[in-house]
């Protein structure tokens, strides 16, 4: 199969670097275009990331010599690539406008930013949960007058650890009514240079701007249904979130207390549901799909960021410590890699899904 040329905008940042790293040797996609802010534009990629490259291996040879474009100038991408991975960090309104302009220029956009998440004709995908939301794309194109381009977004990085486990239970017939979630989120989630070291070392910061609101609303869209040519949120699940920044490099952890409806599964049944859970990306055998989207660990002291974040290409949700709850029904701890499953890896999996379904 001839590879598809892809562009990464915001390629010099924390998520963008992960795209560049993860796409090296991808069987379907080739990084042919990189772009960032005007201050990086015109430099070679190697020069633009010098001093701020955060990945363990050096920038891939093929990308090192690419000249960084200005992400604000759509024309620089046209003709060089067939789709865009967007990892921009700038004013929301500007991202919204730019991503629309790329889509208008026939370039499908796979975005990590929150700017376009709240539109009812833009799918916000965790492909194991709501791959059917891509059916809204024809309406999205029609509403905007776009021909080949469209926008697909990823939800907030902290949701990835608990949404697949929760969805697996709902799919098995156990209604979830209420959840209290306390996250412990890695510093890489704030980009680079991110939170100052003097705020993070020997410390926990109990505030991440906008994060609790996103954690409470985005699951309702992910669990929503397409009706009357729009995605209608499922507001039946009530969520209360506490989001904390902790001194961990990669890997967001969440402690979850959950209340079921009338029908309550046993702890053994829950573990079985999680261990057997498999969905569309696994069925389609997508290159970035983990073999098991949920891994349950029996050890009493797991999951842990350092030990579990890289499990199966860093694309799984690792869950542990399932036990009863004296206030709700159950409690558990879960973890996923924020810059891979929660960002670049998740974006790549979305693009693979759309490719496999014939949208690209
Ligand atoms: P980051 O490290 O701060 O990188 C930001 C990128 O945006 C850089 O490439 C930067 O280019 C570019 N940029 C900044 N201002 C620009 C401008 N005026 N015009 C064009 N490009 C500009 O941020 P990040 O952590 O990678 O996050 C990127 C996006 O992903 C954000 O929307 C974030 O909310 C989202 N996200 C992040 C994570 C995570 O775990 N980090 C997870 C999920 C989603 P220069 O290098 O040239 O300044």
PDB file of N, CA and C and ligand atoms in Angstrom, residues 8-19 35-41 48-49 52 68-72 86-91 94-95 98-99 111-115 117 154-158 160 186-194 211 214 245 250 252 337-344, ligand 1:
ATOM      1  N   UNK A   8       2.084  17.417  10.504  1.00  0.00           N
ATOM      2  CA  UNK A   8       1.884  17.616  11.946  1.00  0.00           C
ATOM      3  C   UNK A   8       2.024  19.106  12.204  1.00  0.00           C
ATOM      4  N   UNK A   9       0.954  19.753  12.680  1.00  0.00           N
ATOM      5  CA  UNK A   9       1.061  21.173  13.018  1.00  0.00           C
ATOM      6  C   UNK A   9       1.119  21.271  14.548  1.00  0.00           C
ATOM      7  N   UNK A  10       2.057  22.110  15.024  1.00  0.00           N
ATOM      8  CA  UNK A  10       2.411  22.073  16.450  1.00  0.00           C
ATOM      9  C   UNK A  10       3.440  20.973  16.668  1.00  0.00           C
ATOM     10  N   UNK A  11       4.210  20.701  15.607  1.00  0.00           N
ATOM     11  CA  UNK A  11       5.124  19.537  15.597  1.00  0.00           C
ATOM     12  C   UNK A  11       6.294  19.675  16.560  1.00  0.00           C
ATOM     13  N   UNK A  12       6.555  20.912  17.027  1.00  0.00           N
ATOM     14  CA  UNK A  12       7.722  21.115  17.891  1.00  0.00           C
ATOM     15  C   UNK A  12       7.390  20.981  19.373  1.00  0.00           C
ATOM     16  N   UNK A  13       6.088  20.868  19.701  1.00  0.00           N
ATOM     17  CA  UNK A  13       5.671  20.794  21.110  1.00  0.00           C
ATOM     18  C   UNK A  13       5.696  19.378  21.653  1.00  0.00           C
ATOM     19  N   UNK A  14       5.218  19.227  22.872  1.00  0.00           N
ATOM     20  CA  UNK A  14       5.248  17.931  23.552  1.00  0.00           C
ATOM     21  C   UNK A  14       4.451  16.873  22.782  1.00  0.00           C
ATOM     22  N   UNK A  15       3.235  17.214  22.366  1.00  0.00           N
ATOM     23  CA  UNK A  15       2.410  16.254  21.636  1.00  0.00           C
ATOM     24  C   UNK A  15       2.951  16.086  20.215  1.00  0.00           C
ATOM     25  N   UNK A  16       3.329  17.194  19.594  1.00  0.00           N
ATOM     26  CA  UNK A  16       3.866  17.142  18.226  1.00  0.00           C
ATOM     27  C   UNK A  16       5.104  16.257  18.138  1.00  0.00           C
ATOM     28  N   UNK A  17       5.994  16.364  19.120  1.00  0.00           N
ATOM     29  CA  UNK A  17       7.202  15.518  19.133  1.00  0.00           C
ATOM     30  C   UNK A  17       6.802  14.042  19.229  1.00  0.00           C
ATOM     31  N   UNK A  18       5.771  13.778  20.015  1.00  0.00           N
ATOM     32  CA  UNK A  18       5.298  12.389  20.120  1.00  0.00           C
ATOM     33  C   UNK A  18       4.746  11.890  18.791  1.00  0.00           C
ATOM     34  N   UNK A  19       4.021  12.761  18.064  1.00  0.00           N
ATOM     35  CA  UNK A  19       3.547  12.359  16.723  1.00  0.00           C
ATOM     36  C   UNK A  19       4.736  11.989  15.844  1.00  0.00           C
ATOM     37  N   UNK A  35       4.838  21.801  10.959  1.00  0.00           N
ATOM     38  CA  UNK A  35       4.662  23.253  11.101  1.00  0.00           C
ATOM     39  C   UNK A  35       4.543  23.601  12.577  1.00  0.00           C
ATOM     40  N   UNK A  36       4.829  24.851  12.883  1.00  0.00           N
ATOM     41  CA  UNK A  36       4.749  25.324  14.272  1.00  0.00           C
ATOM     42  C   UNK A  36       4.523  26.832  14.238  1.00  0.00           C
ATOM     43  N   UNK A  37       4.986  27.539  15.249  1.00  0.00           N
ATOM     44  CA  UNK A  37       4.744  28.989  15.317  1.00  0.00           C
ATOM     45  C   UNK A  37       5.699  29.716  14.361  1.00  0.00           C
ATOM     46  N   UNK A  38       5.407  30.990  14.104  1.00  0.00           N
ATOM     47  CA  UNK A  38       6.302  31.747  13.210  1.00  0.00           C
ATOM     48  C   UNK A  38       7.753  31.757  13.715  1.00  0.00           C
ATOM     49  N   UNK A  39       7.961  31.620  15.036  1.00  0.00           N
ATOM     50  CA  UNK A  39       9.364  31.670  15.498  1.00  0.00           C
ATOM     51  C   UNK A  39      10.147  30.392  15.127  1.00  0.00           C
ATOM     52  N   UNK A  40       9.439  29.288  14.881  1.00  0.00           N
ATOM     53  CA  UNK A  40      10.129  28.065  14.427  1.00  0.00           C
ATOM     54  C   UNK A  40      10.150  27.966  12.906  1.00  0.00           C
ATOM     55  N   UNK A  41       9.210  28.636  12.250  1.00  0.00           N
ATOM     56  CA  UNK A  41       9.073  28.502  10.792  1.00  0.00           C
ATOM     57  C   UNK A  41      10.358  28.933  10.071  1.00  0.00           C
ATOM     58  N   UNK A  48      14.731  23.523  14.967  1.00  0.00           N
ATOM     59  CA  UNK A  48      13.573  24.076  15.697  1.00  0.00           C
ATOM     60  C   UNK A  48      13.368  23.388  17.051  1.00  0.00           C
ATOM     61  N   UNK A  49      13.719  22.106  17.154  1.00  0.00           N
ATOM     62  CA  UNK A  49      13.487  21.401  18.434  1.00  0.00           C
ATOM     63  C   UNK A  49      14.761  21.315  19.286  1.00  0.00           C
ATOM     64  N   UNK A  52      14.881  21.597  23.129  1.00  0.00           N
ATOM     65  CA  UNK A  52      13.587  21.306  23.768  1.00  0.00           C
ATOM     66  C   UNK A  52      13.015  19.942  23.351  1.00  0.00           C
ATOM     67  N   UNK A  68      10.457  23.596   8.734  1.00  0.00           N
ATOM     68  CA  UNK A  68       9.225  23.821   9.498  1.00  0.00           C
ATOM     69  C   UNK A  68       8.413  24.942   8.846  1.00  0.00           C
ATOM     70  N   UNK A  69       7.139  24.648   8.598  1.00  0.00           N
ATOM     71  CA  UNK A  69       6.257  25.663   8.040  1.00  0.00           C
ATOM     72  C   UNK A  69       5.615  26.492   9.147  1.00  0.00           C
ATOM     73  N   UNK A  70       4.906  27.565   8.749  1.00  0.00           N
ATOM     74  CA  UNK A  70       4.135  28.364   9.705  1.00  0.00           C
ATOM     75  C   UNK A  70       2.718  27.779   9.729  1.00  0.00           C
ATOM     76  N   UNK A  71       2.332  27.252  10.875  1.00  0.00           N
ATOM     77  CA  UNK A  71       1.017  26.589  10.974  1.00  0.00           C
ATOM     78  C   UNK A  71      -0.139  27.540  10.677  1.00  0.00           C
ATOM     79  N   UNK A  72       0.112  28.850  10.769  1.00  0.00           N
ATOM     80  CA  UNK A  72      -0.943  29.829  10.492  1.00  0.00           C
ATOM     81  C   UNK A  72      -1.188  30.012   8.999  1.00  0.00           C
ATOM     82  N   UNK A  86      -3.237  17.836  14.347  1.00  0.00           N
ATOM     83  CA  UNK A  86      -3.110  19.160  14.961  1.00  0.00           C
ATOM     84  C   UNK A  86      -2.758  19.051  16.434  1.00  0.00           C
ATOM     85  N   UNK A  87      -1.595  19.605  16.795  1.00  0.00           N
ATOM     86  CA  UNK A  87      -1.141  19.602  18.192  1.00  0.00           C
ATOM     87  C   UNK A  87      -0.731  21.019  18.577  1.00  0.00           C
ATOM     88  N   UNK A  88      -1.610  21.969  18.220  1.00  0.00           N
ATOM     89  CA  UNK A  88      -1.307  23.377  18.479  1.00  0.00           C
ATOM     90  C   UNK A  88      -1.713  23.773  19.892  1.00  0.00           C
ATOM     91  N   UNK A  89      -0.923  24.639  20.469  1.00  0.00           N
ATOM     92  CA  UNK A  89      -1.293  25.244  21.751  1.00  0.00           C
ATOM     93  C   UNK A  89      -1.273  26.748  21.520  1.00  0.00           C
ATOM     94  N   UNK A  90      -2.409  27.329  21.348  1.00  0.00           N
ATOM     95  CA  UNK A  90      -2.521  28.769  21.173  1.00  0.00           C
ATOM     96  C   UNK A  90      -3.964  29.155  21.491  1.00  0.00           C
ATOM     97  N   UNK A  91      -4.327  30.394  21.266  1.00  0.00           N
ATOM     98  CA  UNK A  91      -5.672  30.849  21.618  1.00  0.00           C
ATOM     99  C   UNK A  91      -6.737  29.965  20.939  1.00  0.00           C
ATOM    100  N   UNK A  94      -8.411  30.918  17.687  1.00  0.00           N
ATOM    101  CA  UNK A  94      -7.481  30.852  16.550  1.00  0.00           C
ATOM    102  C   UNK A  94      -7.339  29.394  16.078  1.00  0.00           C
ATOM    103  N   UNK A  95      -7.262  28.466  17.053  1.00  0.00           N
ATOM    104  CA  UNK A  95      -7.153  27.041  16.677  1.00  0.00           C
ATOM    105  C   UNK A  95      -8.414  26.614  15.925  1.00  0.00           C
ATOM    106  N   UNK A  98      -8.241  27.995  12.458  1.00  0.00           N
ATOM    107  CA  UNK A  98      -7.203  27.358  11.639  1.00  0.00           C
ATOM    108  C   UNK A  98      -7.601  25.933  11.233  1.00  0.00           C
ATOM    109  N   UNK A  99      -8.117  25.166  12.201  1.00  0.00           N
ATOM    110  CA  UNK A  99      -8.477  23.767  11.876  1.00  0.00           C
ATOM    111  C   UNK A  99      -9.585  23.744  10.817  1.00  0.00           C
ATOM    112  N   UNK A 111      -7.487  16.385  15.585  1.00  0.00           N
ATOM    113  CA  UNK A 111      -7.020  17.389  16.531  1.00  0.00           C
ATOM    114  C   UNK A 111      -6.903  16.883  17.958  1.00  0.00           C
ATOM    115  N   UNK A 112      -5.881  17.399  18.634  1.00  0.00           N
ATOM    116  CA  UNK A 112      -5.701  17.132  20.064  1.00  0.00           C
ATOM    117  C   UNK A 112      -6.177  18.306  20.907  1.00  0.00           C
ATOM    118  N   UNK A 113      -6.439  19.425  20.261  1.00  0.00           N
ATOM    119  CA  UNK A 113      -6.822  20.623  21.014  1.00  0.00           C
ATOM    120  C   UNK A 113      -8.291  20.538  21.437  1.00  0.00           C
ATOM    121  N   UNK A 114      -8.656  21.328  22.426  1.00  0.00           N
ATOM    122  CA  UNK A 114     -10.041  21.291  22.912  1.00  0.00           C
ATOM    123  C   UNK A 114     -10.959  22.231  22.131  1.00  0.00           C
ATOM    124  N   UNK A 115     -10.366  23.079  21.257  1.00  0.00           N
ATOM    125  CA  UNK A 115     -11.121  24.149  20.606  1.00  0.00           C
ATOM    126  C   UNK A 115     -12.373  23.673  19.867  1.00  0.00           C
ATOM    127  N   UNK A 117     -14.006  20.692  20.312  1.00  0.00           N
ATOM    128  CA  UNK A 117     -14.631  19.492  20.914  1.00  0.00           C
ATOM    129  C   UNK A 117     -16.134  19.616  21.155  1.00  0.00           C
ATOM    130  N   UNK A 154     -10.023  14.456  19.598  1.00  0.00           N
ATOM    131  CA  UNK A 154      -9.778  13.516  20.685  1.00  0.00           C
ATOM    132  C   UNK A 154     -10.247  14.170  21.971  1.00  0.00           C
ATOM    133  N   UNK A 155     -10.753  13.404  22.924  1.00  0.00           N
ATOM    134  CA  UNK A 155     -11.124  14.045  24.190  1.00  0.00           C
ATOM    135  C   UNK A 155      -9.901  14.382  25.037  1.00  0.00           C
ATOM    136  N   UNK A 156     -10.148  15.010  26.163  1.00  0.00           N
ATOM    137  CA  UNK A 156      -9.105  15.348  27.119  1.00  0.00           C
ATOM    138  C   UNK A 156      -8.299  14.105  27.523  1.00  0.00           C
ATOM    139  N   UNK A 157      -6.997  14.329  27.726  1.00  0.00           N
ATOM    140  CA  UNK A 157      -6.096  13.186  27.985  1.00  0.00           C
ATOM    141  C   UNK A 157      -6.420  12.416  29.270  1.00  0.00           C
ATOM    142  N   UNK A 158      -7.025  13.080  30.254  1.00  0.00           N
ATOM    143  CA  UNK A 158      -7.227  12.394  31.544  1.00  0.00           C
ATOM    144  C   UNK A 158      -8.376  11.385  31.488  1.00  0.00           C
ATOM    145  N   UNK A 160      -8.929   9.049  29.247  1.00  0.00           N
ATOM    146  CA  UNK A 160      -8.659   7.781  28.550  1.00  0.00           C
ATOM    147  C   UNK A 160      -8.511   6.609  29.509  1.00  0.00           C
ATOM    148  N   UNK A 186       0.146  13.869  35.059  1.00  0.00           N
ATOM    149  CA  UNK A 186       1.582  14.054  34.844  1.00  0.00           C
ATOM    150  C   UNK A 186       1.901  15.462  34.339  1.00  0.00           C
ATOM    151  N   UNK A 187       3.153  15.885  34.560  1.00  0.00           N
ATOM    152  CA  UNK A 187       3.554  17.224  34.129  1.00  0.00           C
ATOM    153  C   UNK A 187       3.619  17.363  32.608  1.00  0.00           C
ATOM    154  N   UNK A 188       3.883  16.275  31.890  1.00  0.00           N
ATOM    155  CA  UNK A 188       3.953  16.393  30.417  1.00  0.00           C
ATOM    156  C   UNK A 188       2.605  16.813  29.835  1.00  0.00           C
ATOM    157  N   UNK A 189       1.537  16.656  30.613  1.00  0.00           N
ATOM    158  CA  UNK A 189       0.209  17.076  30.174  1.00  0.00           C
ATOM    159  C   UNK A 189       0.109  18.588  30.005  1.00  0.00           C
ATOM    160  N   UNK A 190       1.056  19.315  30.584  1.00  0.00           N
ATOM    161  CA  UNK A 190       1.023  20.785  30.470  1.00  0.00           C
ATOM    162  C   UNK A 190       1.916  21.277  29.347  1.00  0.00           C
ATOM    163  N   UNK A 191       2.415  20.354  28.499  1.00  0.00           N
ATOM    164  CA  UNK A 191       3.273  20.774  27.386  1.00  0.00           C
ATOM    165  C   UNK A 191       4.674  21.107  27.868  1.00  0.00           C
ATOM    166  N   UNK A 192       5.477  21.708  26.973  1.00  0.00           N
ATOM    167  CA  UNK A 192       6.846  22.058  27.330  1.00  0.00           C
ATOM    168  C   UNK A 192       7.045  23.564  27.183  1.00  0.00           C
ATOM    169  N   UNK A 193       7.657  24.284  28.131  1.00  0.00           N
ATOM    170  CA  UNK A 193       8.267  23.806  29.369  1.00  0.00           C
ATOM    171  C   UNK A 193       7.254  23.495  30.472  1.00  0.00           C
ATOM    172  N   UNK A 194       6.000  23.837  30.294  1.00  0.00           N
ATOM    173  CA  UNK A 194       4.977  23.411  31.241  1.00  0.00           C
ATOM    174  C   UNK A 194       5.051  24.072  32.597  1.00  0.00           C
ATOM    175  N   UNK A 211      -9.753  21.706  33.461  1.00  0.00           N
ATOM    176  CA  UNK A 211      -9.685  20.244  33.371  1.00  0.00           C
ATOM    177  C   UNK A 211     -10.902  19.560  34.018  1.00  0.00           C
ATOM    178  N   UNK A 214     -13.915  19.837  31.738  1.00  0.00           N
ATOM    179  CA  UNK A 214     -13.826  18.919  30.586  1.00  0.00           C
ATOM    180  C   UNK A 214     -14.090  17.486  31.034  1.00  0.00           C
ATOM    181  N   UNK A 245      -2.290  18.134  39.571  1.00  0.00           N
ATOM    182  CA  UNK A 245      -1.012  17.942  38.848  1.00  0.00           C
ATOM    183  C   UNK A 245       0.002  17.381  39.841  1.00  0.00           C
ATOM    184  N   UNK A 250       5.182  11.180  32.828  1.00  0.00           N
ATOM    185  CA  UNK A 250       4.133  10.737  31.900  1.00  0.00           C
ATOM    186  C   UNK A 250       3.201   9.775  32.608  1.00  0.00           C
ATOM    187  N   UNK A 252      -1.271   9.595  33.331  1.00  0.00           N
ATOM    188  CA  UNK A 252      -2.306  10.153  34.212  1.00  0.00           C
ATOM    189  C   UNK A 252      -3.001   9.006  34.956  1.00  0.00           C
ATOM    190  N   UNK A 337      -1.341   6.464  29.407  1.00  0.00           N
ATOM    191  CA  UNK A 337      -0.236   7.353  29.020  1.00  0.00           C
ATOM    192  C   UNK A 337      -0.821   8.611  28.378  1.00  0.00           C
ATOM    193  N   UNK A 338      -0.597   9.752  29.010  1.00  0.00           N
ATOM    194  CA  UNK A 338      -1.285  10.968  28.539  1.00  0.00           C
ATOM    195  C   UNK A 338      -0.802  11.497  27.195  1.00  0.00           C
ATOM    196  N   UNK A 339       0.498  11.396  26.912  1.00  0.00           N
ATOM    197  CA  UNK A 339       0.927  11.962  25.618  1.00  0.00           C
ATOM    198  C   UNK A 339       0.847  10.933  24.489  1.00  0.00           C
ATOM    199  N   UNK A 340       0.627   9.655  24.830  1.00  0.00           N
ATOM    200  CA  UNK A 340       0.455   8.647  23.767  1.00  0.00           C
ATOM    201  C   UNK A 340      -1.045   8.348  23.641  1.00  0.00           C
ATOM    202  N   UNK A 341      -1.591   7.434  24.460  1.00  0.00           N
ATOM    203  CA  UNK A 341      -3.032   7.162  24.334  1.00  0.00           C
ATOM    204  C   UNK A 341      -3.844   8.449  24.459  1.00  0.00           C
ATOM    205  N   UNK A 342      -3.421   9.313  25.356  1.00  0.00           N
ATOM    206  CA  UNK A 342      -4.200  10.534  25.611  1.00  0.00           C
ATOM    207  C   UNK A 342      -3.946  11.652  24.607  1.00  0.00           C
ATOM    208  N   UNK A 343      -3.002  11.467  23.700  1.00  0.00           N
ATOM    209  CA  UNK A 343      -2.711  12.563  22.760  1.00  0.00           C
ATOM    210  C   UNK A 343      -2.306  11.996  21.389  1.00  0.00           C
ATOM    211  N   UNK A 344      -0.995  11.889  21.111  1.00  0.00           N
ATOM    212  CA  UNK A 344      -0.569  11.551  19.745  1.00  0.00           C
ATOM    213  C   UNK A 344      -1.003  10.143  19.311  1.00  0.00           C
TER     214      UNK A 344
HETATM  215  P1  LIG B   1       3.243  22.577  23.685  1.00  0.00           P
HETATM  216  O1  LIG B   1       4.298  21.637  24.123  1.00  0.00           O
HETATM  217  O2  LIG B   1       3.165  23.914  24.326  1.00  0.00           O
HETATM  218  O3  LIG B   1       3.378  22.774  22.074  1.00  0.00           O
HETATM  219  C1  LIG B   1       2.639  23.764  21.407  1.00  0.00           C
HETATM  220  C2  LIG B   1       2.866  23.741  19.898  1.00  0.00           C
HETATM  221  O4  LIG B   1       2.057  24.786  19.315  1.00  0.00           O
HETATM  222  C3  LIG B   1       4.314  24.028  19.474  1.00  0.00           C
HETATM  223  O5  LIG B   1       4.630  23.304  18.314  1.00  0.00           O
HETATM  224  C4  LIG B   1       4.277  25.511  19.166  1.00  0.00           C
HETATM  225  O6  LIG B   1       5.279  25.938  18.237  1.00  0.00           O
HETATM  226  C5  LIG B   1       2.906  25.650  18.548  1.00  0.00           C
HETATM  227  N1  LIG B   1       2.438  27.044  18.629  1.00  0.00           N
HETATM  228  C6  LIG B   1       2.422  27.844  19.729  1.00  0.00           C
HETATM  229  N2  LIG B   1       1.976  29.089  19.401  1.00  0.00           N
HETATM  230  C7  LIG B   1       1.728  29.051  18.064  1.00  0.00           C
HETATM  231  C8  LIG B   1       1.291  30.032  17.124  1.00  0.00           C
HETATM  232  N3  LIG B   1       1.010  31.281  17.492  1.00  0.00           N
HETATM  233  N4  LIG B   1       1.150  29.659  15.833  1.00  0.00           N
HETATM  234  C9  LIG B   1       1.426  28.398  15.428  1.00  0.00           C
HETATM  235  N5  LIG B   1       1.869  27.428  16.284  1.00  0.00           N
HETATM  236  C10 LIG B   1       2.006  27.742  17.574  1.00  0.00           C
HETATM  237  O7  LIG B   1       1.785  21.941  23.857  1.00  0.00           O
HETATM  238  P2  LIG B   1       1.367  20.370  23.896  1.00  0.00           P
HETATM  239  O8  LIG B   1       1.377  19.856  25.276  1.00  0.00           O
HETATM  240  O9  LIG B   1       2.133  19.666  22.849  1.00  0.00           O
HETATM  241  O10 LIG B   1      -0.172  20.446  23.498  1.00  0.00           O
HETATM  242  C11 LIG B   1      -0.601  20.622  22.156  1.00  0.00           C
HETATM  243  C12 LIG B   1      -2.122  20.521  22.120  1.00  0.00           C
HETATM  244  O11 LIG B   1      -2.522  19.195  22.523  1.00  0.00           O
HETATM  245  C13 LIG B   1      -2.815  21.478  23.084  1.00  0.00           C
HETATM  246  O12 LIG B   1      -3.987  21.962  22.474  1.00  0.00           O
HETATM  247  C14 LIG B   1      -3.110  20.617  24.299  1.00  0.00           C
HETATM  248  O13 LIG B   1      -4.224  21.089  25.034  1.00  0.00           O
HETATM  249  C15 LIG B   1      -3.420  19.274  23.646  1.00  0.00           C
HETATM  250  N6  LIG B   1      -3.170  18.080  24.463  1.00  0.00           N
HETATM  251  C16 LIG B   1      -2.008  17.912  25.158  1.00  0.00           C
HETATM  252  C17 LIG B   1      -1.799  16.741  25.879  1.00  0.00           C
HETATM  253  C18 LIG B   1      -0.545  16.470  26.667  1.00  0.00           C
HETATM  254  O14 LIG B   1      -0.489  15.425  27.365  1.00  0.00           O
HETATM  255  N7  LIG B   1       0.496  17.324  26.595  1.00  0.00           N
HETATM  256  C19 LIG B   1      -2.760  15.737  25.868  1.00  0.00           C
HETATM  257  C20 LIG B   1      -3.934  15.921  25.133  1.00  0.00           C
HETATM  258  C21 LIG B   1      -4.114  17.084  24.432  1.00  0.00           C
HETATM  259  P3  LIG B   1       6.690  26.595  18.713  1.00  0.00           P
HETATM  260  O15 LIG B   1       7.527  25.475  19.268  1.00  0.00           O
HETATM  261  O16 LIG B   1       7.233  27.165  17.464  1.00  0.00           O
HETATM  262  O17 LIG B   1       6.348  27.616  19.761  1.00  0.00           O
END
